[in-house]
Amino acid sequence: MIGSPGGVVIEGLALHWIKQMMDYPESAGGCFTSGGSVANLTGLYSGLINKAPWIKSDGLFGNKKPLVYCSDQTHNSITKALLLLGIGLKNIRVIETQEDFSINIDILKKTIENDKINTDNFPAIVIANAGTTNTGAIDDLKALYNIAKKNNTWLHIDAAYGGFARISKTTASELLVDINLADSIALDAHKWLFVPFEAGMVLVKNREDLKHAFSENADYLVDTQSVSEYQLMVNFWEYSFPMSREFRGLKVWMLINAYGREGLSNLITKNIFLAKYLATRVEEHPDLELMSSSELSIVCFRWRDSDEFYNKIIEKIQKNQKYYVSRTKLKGKSTIRVCIVNLKSDTDVIDRLIQEIENIVFTLAT
Amino acid sequence: MIGSPGGVVIEGLALHWIKQMMDYPESAGGCFTSGGSVANLTGLYSGLINKAPWIKSDGLFGNKKPLVYCSDQTHNSITKALLLLGIGLKNIRVIETQEDFSINIDILKKTIENDKINTDNFPAIVIANAGTTNTGAIDDLKALYNIAKKNNTWLHIDAAYGGFARISKTTASELLVDINLADSIALDAHKWLFVPFEAGMVLVKNREDLKHAFSENADYLVDTQSVSEYQLMVNFWEYSFPMSREFRGLKVWMLINAYGREGLSNLITKNIFLAKYLATRVEEHPDLELMSSSELSIVCFRWRDSDEFYNKIIEKIQKNQKYYVSRTKLKGKSTIRVCIVNLKSDTDVIDRLIQEIENIVFTLAT
């Protein structure tokens, strides 16, 4: 018996629709998670157990050392996950990015070739970003897939922020078309599918990899085992780390029901066009400097001035509570970071944000 | 800046009250988690990093192998957590339990002494149950503390189910008085503090151990760093694995506000007395066999008959949807398991449950 059979079916349906958005096969499995951190952890652990199956019995000891590859723009939840898994910072190969903040494929190839000389190690996992938290950069997914395939590594894509742009009517959808080549994908409906958190999720191409990683049995769990006849009647604790869990999938199921894939596609497309509008406004502005734009919805820019000044501008914007912008550093420079993922945002918000920044600078300068 | 300063303060207050219930020092830290699984994982990882600090840089490789000790009644989320951490089944020492299902202290001592002969290993973590999922057995916490202290291991207590009975007016509160000797404690307000899940939590005696395990920084996180002047203004992502999170603490804060420690103490005490009432009814019943009772609120019993028959009884009870009982195995025998954690349960529910079982058996027999 399952604790909440109706909830399980609804979550299964929501995941099914998301799988379709990613063009993932029917054999794929998945589950909802608190957010991107746990989604990344779940995908990475599935990959680790697939590539180093001795870990469950022996632990990481007395065998080849698994190495993991990702770019210097990778979200720090990936680092946290790999440390939790016992991999260690020294075994995470942080690869430089190119001018557009996507991973440098040549350096990655050379690093892997170099690592393979030492047979105490083996390349276990390659991580792709789609897109990065800082700027929305999307790694070359096809190239990373080929590298992963050639070296027999797991390919995990952190698409927590950008993944849903695959269904948009923009260039982003082309850059994301190969997302289905991944062995696992982390997604966050609370990032760019317009629902409140927690609505993270992980998809794994072969659902058996998830089950192999997470299914452990016990006498008192007899009443919670999966009913194998019904494909949707899965017990999600067998496909993820936690046991009891909230009914996170309901809001995602309702959202897709209400808007449909087409409606969501239009909303994401609008966000991306708004980001392009903001980038254009910044470029045209005499005092603003565009630091990054991407095919997604993040735009980074700065007032042509010192870092100290910048922090004051951002803190003032945040204190005024009309716009939630954040700050980051790009190529050593502090920048204002705008990420447009609200379905109600429109061009007037962009215009007013720039006006607000002008006013703040004017006040700070006088 | 913190995303939700009000929420953080309320969660901090709720955790503060829970710390007081456990007589934990002010220096203790903690956070809400989805449930017991993540609470256990969080406590165990903090302990692992404390005892094997090289793991963050080197991973588990090229150093002494950490060994973990727990009883054969330990919840399988502990196993899942240790596998996720890369420890491996072979390095988990599963210690036999006594007649009352608590860990056999002598066997534990001998096992540790024996393990210490091989200096490639070291005893890293001792896990105590308070109480077990199967029967509510509480390990000898003082004895385990002394063993942990002598061998310089971390002491983690899985008190997800039983911990809150420490504030009850029963023998359980005496058995749980030494819970504050633990280095970390997993608790679940959705188990025995009458709130719906998810409301797990972990407390760590020295909050710096949590922070050392989980705090990782990044350029785009400048706006989310802890404001050190205000002790309650912590960023919980620095004290746990996930980053964004729901406001889980609100319901716990409201509950403690509404009932007070005294009110909650009375409710838990009532549950324990109900369990004793059920155990007495079972013992007096000619056809029922008491399989376990404890100082907490779990009672296991069986009809004097075969396993096959049992499954039918339990499935019928579940199908009738008046009582949610589960099943487990004790000493090789299938048993009905009743866990009383509902604040509205009273003696009439117990009487009707026994009546229901009699009716089901009568129907099955005819």
XYZ file of C-alpha atoms in Angstrom:
732
model
C 0.000 0.000 0.000
C 1.125 3.489 -0.747
C 0.451 6.353 1.660
C -1.037 8.687 -0.939
C -1.826 6.854 -4.184
C -3.663 9.823 -5.709
C -0.789 12.166 -4.975
C 1.676 9.710 -6.463
C -0.280 9.482 -9.713
C -0.553 13.273 -10.009
C 3.180 13.714 -9.379
C 3.851 10.970 -11.903
C 1.739 12.773 -14.500
C 3.441 16.101 -13.855
C 6.838 14.420 -14.242
C 5.591 12.708 -17.403
C 4.733 16.084 -18.956
C 8.087 17.516 -17.928
C 9.807 14.489 -19.480
C 7.952 15.273 -22.714
C 9.126 18.895 -22.583
C 12.698 17.578 -22.406
C 12.086 14.866 -25.047
C 13.179 12.302 -22.518
C 12.243 8.652 -23.165
C 9.451 6.772 -21.399
C 12.127 4.743 -19.594
C 13.194 7.872 -17.727
C 12.379 8.226 -14.054
C 12.335 11.162 -11.736
C 11.016 12.747 -8.612
C 10.271 16.109 -7.094
C 12.856 17.505 -4.706
C 13.050 20.498 -2.410
C 15.061 22.346 -5.044
C 18.022 22.363 -7.368
C 20.529 21.410 -4.667
C 18.837 18.099 -3.898
C 18.017 17.561 -7.595
C 21.708 17.916 -8.448
C 22.691 15.675 -5.537
C 20.216 13.015 -6.663
C 21.404 13.031 -10.271
C 25.082 13.034 -9.299
C 24.667 10.176 -6.819
C 22.799 8.113 -9.427
C 25.685 8.696 -11.813
C 28.303 7.880 -9.214
C 26.631 4.570 -8.316
C 26.245 3.748 -12.014
C 29.918 4.400 -12.770
C 31.342 3.149 -9.466
C 28.870 0.459 -8.354
C 31.229 -0.805 -5.646
C 30.483 2.290 -3.559
C 27.343 0.850 -1.961
C 29.194 -2.118 -0.493
C 32.778 -0.878 -0.113
C 32.321 2.859 0.059
C 34.763 5.021 -1.862
C 37.699 3.102 -0.405
C 40.197 0.760 -2.030
C 39.203 1.356 -5.614
C 39.711 3.805 -8.461
C 39.086 7.426 -7.616
C 36.146 8.962 -9.522
C 36.871 12.389 -11.017
C 34.208 14.979 -11.796
C 34.390 17.773 -14.395
C 32.503 21.063 -14.465
C 33.075 24.671 -15.470
C 34.119 27.539 -13.209
C 30.582 28.942 -13.594
C 28.955 25.897 -11.987
C 26.541 26.562 -9.123
C 28.000 25.946 -5.687
C 25.263 23.416 -4.868
C 27.184 21.068 -7.188
C 30.306 21.523 -5.073
C 28.292 20.992 -1.897
C 26.779 17.829 -3.379
C 30.137 16.408 -4.458
C 31.664 17.130 -1.047
C 28.705 15.433 0.641
C 29.252 12.411 -1.600
C 32.841 12.193 -0.343
C 34.503 13.119 -3.646
C 36.630 15.933 -2.235
C 37.561 19.290 -3.769
C 40.804 17.877 -5.179
C 38.869 15.483 -7.381
C 36.606 18.123 -8.881
C 38.213 19.446 -12.044
C 37.080 23.028 -12.483
C 37.383 23.896 -16.176
C 37.822 27.454 -17.424
C 35.039 29.104 -19.364
C 35.160 31.017 -22.614
C 34.334 34.673 -23.204
C 30.602 33.782 -23.202
C 30.942 31.939 -19.846
C 30.325 28.497 -21.385
C 32.758 25.685 -20.632
C 35.936 25.569 -22.716
C 35.585 22.251 -24.525
C 39.242 22.016 -25.567
C 40.512 22.488 -22.033
C 38.011 19.894 -20.808
C 39.217 17.367 -23.399
C 42.862 17.958 -22.523
C 42.158 17.721 -18.794
C 40.397 14.384 -19.192
C 43.156 12.992 -21.434
C 45.728 14.072 -18.903
C 43.799 12.521 -16.000
C 43.506 9.205 -17.806
C 47.283 8.766 -17.689
C 46.983 8.029 -13.977
C 44.987 4.800 -13.828
C 44.299 5.245 -10.093
C 41.687 7.761 -11.239
C 38.873 7.566 -13.732
C 36.641 10.247 -15.247
C 33.237 9.486 -13.709
C 30.945 12.463 -14.263
C 30.821 15.448 -16.611
C 28.514 18.271 -15.537
C 26.962 20.713 -18.000
C 25.306 24.034 -17.188
C 22.094 25.073 -18.921
C 22.359 27.831 -17.997
C 24.653 29.263 -15.389
C 23.413 31.175 -12.349
C 25.671 34.155 -12.964
C 24.820 34.920 -16.578
C 22.561 32.214 -18.028
C 25.339 30.795 -20.227
C 24.520 27.435 -21.818
C 27.346 24.927 -22.288
C 27.733 23.116 -25.624
C 25.579 20.125 -24.703
C 26.280 18.089 -27.842
C 30.038 18.458 -27.434
C 29.809 17.497 -23.759
C 27.691 14.480 -24.656
C 30.334 13.325 -27.145
C 33.070 13.741 -24.546
C 31.019 11.869 -21.947
C 30.263 9.072 -24.394
C 33.857 8.726 -25.531
C 35.122 8.547 -21.958
C 32.238 6.476 -20.600
C 31.300 9.122 -18.027
C 27.882 10.110 -16.724
C 26.528 13.375 -18.164
C 24.555 15.452 -15.669
C 22.980 18.726 -16.758
C 22.233 21.387 -14.178
C 19.256 22.954 -15.935
C 17.650 24.131 -12.696
C 17.268 27.664 -13.996
C 17.371 27.381 -17.774
C 15.951 23.981 -18.684
C 12.382 25.043 -19.332
C 13.515 27.523 -21.993
C 13.779 24.403 -24.159
C 10.049 24.836 -24.871
C 10.392 28.541 -25.734
C 10.208 30.010 -29.237
C 13.719 31.422 -29.125
C 17.324 30.577 -29.928
C 17.541 29.133 -26.409
C 15.372 26.208 -27.452
C 17.978 25.296 -30.071
C 20.821 25.541 -27.574
C 18.845 23.292 -25.230
C 17.597 20.773 -27.778
C 20.288 18.248 -26.814
C 19.336 18.273 -23.141
C 17.842 14.828 -23.734
C 21.332 13.428 -24.331
C 22.010 13.763 -20.602
C 21.942 10.822 -18.209
C 20.358 13.089 -15.599
C 18.837 16.570 -15.531
C 18.150 18.878 -12.581
C 15.214 21.275 -13.038
C 13.449 23.807 -10.821
C 9.826 24.646 -11.503
C 10.180 27.348 -8.837
C 12.861 29.021 -10.914
C 11.341 29.305 -14.370
C 7.991 27.568 -14.364
C 6.315 30.271 -12.291
C 5.415 28.244 -9.169
C 6.565 29.048 -5.618
C 9.276 26.865 -4.156
C 9.768 24.070 -3.274
C 9.396 22.526 -6.719
C 12.749 21.105 -7.748
C 12.952 17.898 -9.713
C 15.433 15.482 -11.149
C 14.996 13.322 -14.229
C 17.198 10.277 -14.856
C 17.229 8.759 -18.331
C 17.149 5.188 -17.073
C 14.893 5.042 -14.042
C 16.666 1.899 -12.832
C 19.743 4.029 -12.119
C 17.690 6.058 -9.646
C 16.236 2.966 -8.041
C 19.590 1.245 -7.841
C 21.000 4.274 -6.046
C 18.187 4.818 -3.561
C 16.097 1.718 -2.938
C 16.812 0.138 0.443
C 14.349 -2.106 2.163
C 13.262 -2.726 5.727
C 10.712 -4.873 7.546
C 8.525 -1.923 8.505
C 8.299 -0.746 4.886
C 6.239 -3.673 3.597
C 3.199 -1.407 3.390
C 4.958 1.133 1.194
C 6.412 -0.945 -1.621
C 5.815 -0.069 -5.254
C 2.980 -1.832 -7.002
C 4.789 -2.921 -10.126
C 1.667 -3.541 -12.230
C 0.846 0.143 -12.309
C 3.648 2.131 -13.818
C 2.540 5.362 -12.176
C 2.163 3.767 -8.741
C 5.763 4.245 -7.757
C 7.026 4.848 -4.270
C 9.142 7.916 -4.671
C 11.278 7.035 -1.652
C 12.686 4.222 -3.764
C 13.747 6.801 -6.361
C 15.190 9.474 -4.084
C 16.783 10.069 -0.712
C 13.935 11.149 1.613
C 11.117 8.863 2.699
C 8.059 10.902 3.782
C 7.585 13.951 1.617
C 5.203 16.763 0.787
C 2.941 16.694 -2.240
C 5.186 19.040 -4.221
C 3.952 17.962 -7.634
C 0.391 19.264 -7.254
C 1.207 22.878 -8.069
C 3.236 21.829 -11.116
C 0.441 19.539 -12.327
C -2.102 22.355 -11.857
C 0.118 24.867 -13.620
C 0.606 22.679 -16.685
C -3.119 21.936 -16.697
C -3.965 25.624 -16.495
C -1.477 27.050 -19.001
C -0.568 24.092 -21.164
C 2.828 23.662 -22.734
C 1.964 26.339 -25.300
C 0.990 28.882 -22.660
C 4.157 28.243 -20.669
C 6.225 28.450 -23.832
C 4.786 31.907 -24.532
C 5.466 33.135 -20.998
C 9.091 31.962 -21.053
C 9.534 33.440 -24.523
C 8.247 36.777 -23.230
C 10.783 36.729 -20.363
C 13.604 36.106 -22.831
C 12.486 38.971 -25.057
C 12.308 41.228 -22.009
C 15.913 40.333 -21.186
C 16.904 41.257 -24.735
C 14.996 44.527 -24.345
C 16.892 45.251 -21.117
C 20.232 44.426 -22.754
C 19.408 46.829 -25.592
C 18.391 49.591 -23.177
C 21.672 49.077 -21.276
C 23.759 49.181 -24.443
C 22.074 52.381 -25.576
C 22.552 54.020 -22.186
C 25.603 56.307 -21.993
C 26.392 55.488 -18.342
C 25.617 51.771 -18.258
C 27.993 49.000 -19.293
C 26.610 45.634 -20.400
C 28.580 42.909 -18.608
C 26.716 39.899 -19.954
C 23.636 38.900 -21.833
C 22.621 35.410 -22.872
C 19.942 33.565 -24.782
C 18.108 33.132 -21.465
C 16.723 35.852 -19.186
C 19.708 37.050 -17.157
C 21.325 40.413 -17.902
C 24.317 41.747 -15.970
C 25.415 45.372 -16.198
C 27.091 48.118 -14.217
C 27.230 51.854 -13.909
C 30.574 53.028 -15.188
C 32.083 53.466 -11.734
C 33.777 51.790 -8.776
C 32.721 48.636 -6.900
C 31.939 50.518 -3.700
C 29.460 52.686 -5.567
C 27.841 49.583 -7.026
C 27.103 47.971 -3.707
C 25.351 51.167 -2.671
C 23.214 51.208 -5.820
C 22.151 47.594 -5.361
C 21.456 47.961 -1.664
C 19.306 51.012 -2.375
C 17.331 49.163 -5.071
C 16.761 46.297 -2.649
C 15.769 48.629 0.189
C 13.239 50.408 -2.012
C 11.651 46.968 -2.516
C 10.291 47.661 -5.976
C 12.767 45.445 -7.836
C 14.633 42.394 -6.659
C 17.991 42.564 -8.371
C 21.050 40.778 -7.051
C 24.756 41.299 -7.506
C 27.563 39.101 -8.682
C 31.122 39.380 -9.940
C 32.071 38.905 -13.573
C 35.714 38.987 -14.602
C 36.549 40.575 -11.275
C 34.000 43.362 -11.570
C 30.909 43.763 -9.377
C 27.765 43.908 -11.464
C 24.035 44.287 -11.119
C 22.336 41.000 -12.044
C 18.753 40.963 -13.315
C 16.997 37.625 -13.792
C 13.539 37.882 -15.360
C 11.371 34.899 -14.387
C 8.129 36.580 -13.370
C 5.171 35.942 -15.645
C 3.787 39.438 -14.984
C 6.917 41.405 -15.911
C 6.702 43.595 -19.007
C 8.692 46.352 -20.731
C 7.401 49.036 -18.357
C 9.131 47.252 -15.457
C 12.423 47.393 -17.362
C 11.968 51.086 -18.156
C 11.164 51.897 -14.550
C 14.126 49.875 -13.252
C 16.524 51.915 -15.377
C 14.808 55.097 -14.227
C 15.177 53.907 -10.615
C 18.896 53.285 -11.070
C 19.333 56.735 -12.613
C 17.520 58.315 -9.665
C 19.596 56.407 -7.120
C 22.855 57.370 -8.799
C 21.705 60.973 -8.969
C 20.897 60.944 -5.232
C 24.169 59.227 -4.339
C 26.140 61.695 -6.446
C 24.613 64.795 -4.885
C 20.509 40.691 2.897
C 18.493 37.641 3.709
C 15.561 36.565 1.547
C 13.084 36.208 4.400
C 14.409 37.782 7.604
C 11.094 37.387 9.454
C 10.859 33.721 8.564
C 14.437 33.150 9.658
C 13.781 34.692 13.074
C 10.625 32.620 13.590
C 12.422 29.405 12.611
C 15.270 30.385 14.904
C 12.835 30.867 17.786
C 11.126 27.536 17.151
C 14.519 25.816 17.110
C 15.470 27.680 20.287
C 12.424 26.261 22.085
C 13.168 22.767 20.795
C 16.761 23.139 22.008
C 15.360 23.988 25.441
C 13.149 20.878 25.387
C 16.304 18.825 24.776
C 18.370 20.818 27.333
C 20.814 21.616 24.583
C 23.234 24.512 25.131
C 22.896 27.960 23.571
C 25.919 27.132 21.401
C 23.868 24.495 19.600
C 22.735 25.115 16.043
C 20.134 23.506 13.892
C 17.770 23.764 11.004
C 14.491 22.423 9.736
C 14.674 19.634 7.176
C 12.164 17.796 5.030
C 12.150 14.951 7.544
C 14.133 12.452 9.552
C 16.115 11.175 6.563
C 17.671 14.544 5.805
C 17.984 15.330 9.532
C 19.980 12.135 10.026
C 22.061 12.846 6.919
C 22.820 16.355 8.158
C 23.875 15.211 11.625
C 25.965 12.332 10.288
C 27.755 14.503 7.721
C 28.551 17.100 10.398
C 30.029 14.314 12.504
C 31.981 12.860 9.614
C 33.538 16.224 8.728
C 34.333 16.840 12.397
C 36.079 13.476 12.811
C 37.590 13.261 9.322
C 38.147 16.903 8.335
C 40.283 15.908 5.356
C 37.161 14.758 3.499
C 36.295 18.209 2.157
C 39.618 18.587 0.364
C 40.713 14.999 -0.310
C 37.445 13.122 -0.254
C 37.362 9.783 1.529
C 40.491 8.665 -0.317
C 44.002 8.004 0.929
C 43.306 8.263 4.618
C 41.936 6.241 7.527
C 38.584 4.607 6.922
C 35.809 5.933 9.194
C 33.649 3.221 10.778
C 30.084 3.751 11.956
C 28.223 1.797 14.660
C 24.482 1.328 15.085
C 22.039 -1.343 16.210
C 20.143 -3.786 14.001
C 16.961 -1.822 14.801
C 18.271 1.382 13.218
C 16.018 3.059 10.646
C 17.032 2.435 7.058
C 17.342 6.182 6.392
C 20.580 5.938 8.385
C 21.867 3.277 5.991
C 20.776 5.366 3.007
C 22.548 8.397 4.476
C 25.789 6.519 5.140
C 25.780 5.033 1.630
C 25.201 8.502 0.165
C 28.170 9.765 2.189
C 30.342 7.091 0.563
C 30.922 5.050 3.734
C 29.790 1.725 2.253
C 27.829 -1.107 3.858
C 31.021 -2.919 4.860
C 32.006 -0.050 7.116
C 28.705 0.098 8.974
C 28.927 -2.138 12.024
C 25.433 -3.402 12.761
C 25.289 -4.349 16.436
C 22.833 -6.902 17.818
C 20.061 -5.758 20.101
C 18.935 -7.168 23.416
C 15.581 -8.732 24.274
C 14.071 -5.216 24.596
C 15.414 -4.211 21.136
C 17.946 -1.739 22.549
C 21.567 -1.954 21.417
C 23.754 -4.529 23.160
C 26.369 -2.345 24.831
C 28.840 -5.167 25.492
C 28.861 -6.292 21.877
C 29.325 -2.678 20.772
C 32.310 -2.251 23.099
C 33.916 -5.475 21.896
C 33.325 -4.591 18.248
C 34.976 -1.196 18.647
C 37.941 -2.668 20.533
C 38.360 -5.256 17.814
C 38.158 -2.632 15.044
C 40.813 -0.499 16.705
C 43.396 -3.239 16.181
C 43.430 -2.369 12.486
C 44.806 1.166 12.371
C 43.672 1.632 8.760
C 40.226 2.151 10.282
C 38.969 4.387 13.032
C 35.657 4.481 14.892
C 34.084 7.730 13.673
C 30.410 7.743 14.602
C 28.182 5.933 17.107
C 24.450 6.136 16.408
C 21.832 5.786 19.133
C 18.110 5.165 18.661
C 15.553 7.019 20.764
C 13.416 5.183 19.966
C 13.366 2.632 17.209
C 10.795 2.632 14.405
C 9.823 -0.987 14.939
C 9.076 -0.948 18.655
C 10.036 2.402 20.187
C 13.034 0.927 22.014
C 15.399 3.515 23.507
C 19.123 2.742 23.572
C 21.129 3.349 26.755
C 22.143 6.911 25.901
C 24.505 7.417 28.846
C 26.397 4.214 28.084
C 26.662 5.154 24.406
C 27.904 8.611 25.352
C 30.636 7.067 27.508
C 31.676 4.767 24.671
C 31.691 7.654 22.192
C 33.712 9.817 24.566
C 36.247 7.097 25.318
C 36.776 6.372 21.623
C 36.587 9.981 20.470
C 33.655 9.273 18.135
C 30.716 11.481 17.233
C 27.447 10.531 18.970
C 24.364 10.983 16.789
C 20.921 10.223 18.196
C 18.098 9.354 15.838
C 15.258 10.689 17.968
C 13.032 11.433 14.975
C 10.125 9.563 16.480
C 10.787 9.461 20.212
C 12.749 12.580 21.083
C 9.846 14.763 22.132
C 8.813 12.238 24.804
C 11.673 13.786 26.760
C 9.191 16.478 27.863
C 6.523 13.935 28.884
C 5.599 13.035 32.454
C 6.535 9.378 32.062
C 9.425 6.959 32.457
C 10.353 7.834 28.856
C 11.507 11.274 29.955
C 14.049 9.605 32.265
C 15.285 7.313 29.507
C 15.678 10.363 27.258
C 17.200 12.741 29.795
C 20.715 12.153 28.439
C 19.766 13.078 24.881
C 21.680 16.311 25.440
C 24.934 14.336 25.616
C 24.694 13.779 21.855
C 26.760 15.712 19.347
C 23.752 15.756 17.021
C 20.061 14.888 17.286
C 17.510 14.200 14.536
C 13.899 15.080 15.411
C 10.610 15.076 13.509
C 7.858 17.429 14.595
C 5.644 15.661 12.053
C 6.105 12.424 13.934
C 5.332 13.290 17.530
C 4.732 16.995 17.774
C 1.366 16.830 16.028
C 2.137 18.915 12.906
C 1.817 17.694 9.303
C 5.025 16.917 7.464
C 7.452 18.227 6.400
C 8.811 19.289 9.781
C 12.042 17.413 10.403
C 14.918 19.076 12.161
C 18.468 18.474 13.221
C 20.240 19.964 16.209
C 24.039 20.003 16.459
C 25.614 20.711 19.834
C 28.288 22.981 18.410
C 26.759 25.023 15.619
C 30.204 25.555 14.090
C 30.263 21.858 13.169
C 27.178 22.405 11.021
C 28.614 25.501 9.430
C 31.966 23.866 8.808
C 30.201 21.007 7.022
C 27.854 23.050 4.863
C 29.025 26.613 4.307
C 30.376 27.184 0.799
C 30.531 30.589 -0.775
C 30.025 32.014 -4.243
C 30.043 35.417 -5.897
C 26.296 35.457 -6.497
C 25.572 34.753 -2.819
C 26.818 38.080 -1.476
C 23.228 39.140 -0.855
C 22.460 36.103 1.280
C 25.265 36.055 3.832
C 24.568 35.811 7.543
C 24.458 39.043 9.471
C 26.724 38.097 12.336
C 25.584 40.852 14.711
C 22.160 39.293 15.074
C 22.379 35.779 16.404
C 18.980 34.808 15.031
C 19.693 36.233 11.577
C 21.360 33.111 10.264
C 21.280 31.922 6.700
C 20.119 28.372 7.039
C 21.788 27.348 3.780
C 25.084 27.810 5.592
C 23.912 25.278 8.188
C 22.411 22.625 5.916
C 22.544 21.168 2.442
C 19.754 22.917 0.464
C 19.797 26.590 -0.452
C 16.249 27.862 -1.104
C 13.745 26.311 1.252
C 10.171 26.474 2.461
C 9.191 28.167 5.687
C 8.843 24.867 7.558
C 9.318 26.327 11.013
C 6.124 28.410 11.056
C 3.805 25.545 11.975
C 6.157 24.412 14.743
C 6.447 27.945 16.102
C 2.643 28.319 16.032
C 2.132 24.945 17.690
C 4.482 25.716 20.569
C 2.864 29.141 20.924
C -0.605 27.615 20.998
C -0.011 24.650 23.310
C 3.114 25.586 25.216
C 5.630 23.044 26.419
C 3.234 22.012 29.190
C 0.362 21.392 26.790
C 2.549 19.346 24.458
C 3.933 17.412 27.409
C 0.387 16.463 28.423
C -0.550 15.348 24.908
C 2.549 13.157 24.530
C 1.980 11.746 28.012
C -1.588 10.835 27.028
C -0.330 8.983 23.917
C 2.091 6.977 26.054
C -0.638 6.049 28.518
C -2.855 4.986 25.613
C -0.082 2.685 24.402
C 0.129 1.163 27.870
C -3.648 0.751 27.844
C -3.429 -1.034 24.474
C -0.625 -3.293 25.730
C -2.745 -4.218 28.751
C -5.798 -4.938 26.589
C -3.634 -7.154 24.350
C -2.156 -9.042 27.290
C -5.600 -9.670 28.752
C -6.968 -10.862 25.417
C -7.002 -14.653 25.027
C -6.252 -14.621 21.285
C -3.743 -11.770 21.086
C -0.015 -12.057 21.736
C 1.961 -8.993 22.806
C 5.127 -8.845 20.686
C 6.558 -5.618 22.057
C 5.716 -2.655 24.180
C 8.008 0.196 25.145
C 8.080 3.343 27.224
C 7.000 5.237 24.103
C 3.774 4.828 22.105
C 4.393 1.825 19.841
C 2.739 -1.513 20.592
C 3.264 -4.609 18.432
C 1.048 -7.663 18.733
C -0.349 -10.566 16.732
C -3.278 -12.881 16.599
C -2.106 -16.332 17.612
C -1.906 -17.640 14.043
C 0.153 -17.821 10.841
C 1.852 -14.990 8.935
C -0.430 -15.333 5.919
C -3.452 -14.746 8.121
C -1.784 -11.665 9.578
C -1.266 -9.942 6.275
C -4.969 -10.395 5.579
C -5.951 -8.875 8.920
C -3.737 -5.840 8.402
C -4.814 -5.311 4.811
C -8.459 -5.456 5.882
C -7.880 -2.911 8.670
C -6.162 -0.611 6.186
C -8.906 -1.072 3.583
C -11.617 -0.228 6.105
C -9.758 3.078 6.595
C -10.775 3.571 10.202
C -7.352 2.824 11.693
C -3.922 3.229 10.181
C -1.901 0.348 11.554
C 1.216 -0.960 9.850
C 3.033 -4.264 9.955
C 6.581 -5.235 10.742
C 8.603 -8.311 11.646
C 9.902 -8.967 15.135
C 12.112 -11.971 15.801
C 11.010 -13.436 12.493
C 7.290 -13.075 13.173
C 4.919 -10.747 11.325
C 3.148 -8.431 13.716
C 0.587 -5.659 13.769
C 2.286 -2.377 14.694
C 0.324 0.438 16.315
C 1.994 3.821 16.806
C -0.109 6.353 18.717
C 0.888 9.921 17.823
C -2.484 11.552 17.221
C -3.492 14.181 19.743
C -7.180 13.217 19.402
C -6.800 9.495 20.108
C -8.368 8.206 23.315
C -9.216 4.873 24.970
C -12.362 4.416 22.872
C -10.203 4.250 19.725
C -8.167 1.441 21.291
C -11.301 -0.449 22.320
C -12.791 -0.111 18.842
C -9.544 -1.199 17.157
C -9.538 -4.443 19.137
C -13.219 -4.916 18.322
C -12.410 -4.331 14.638
C -9.656 -6.944 14.692
C -11.998 -9.439 16.347
C -14.630 -8.776 13.679
C -12.128 -9.163 10.844
C -10.792 -12.426 12.237
C -14.350 -13.681 12.706
C -15.168 -12.825 9.070
C -11.937 -14.365 7.772
C -12.536 -17.532 9.797
C -16.086 -18.067 8.570
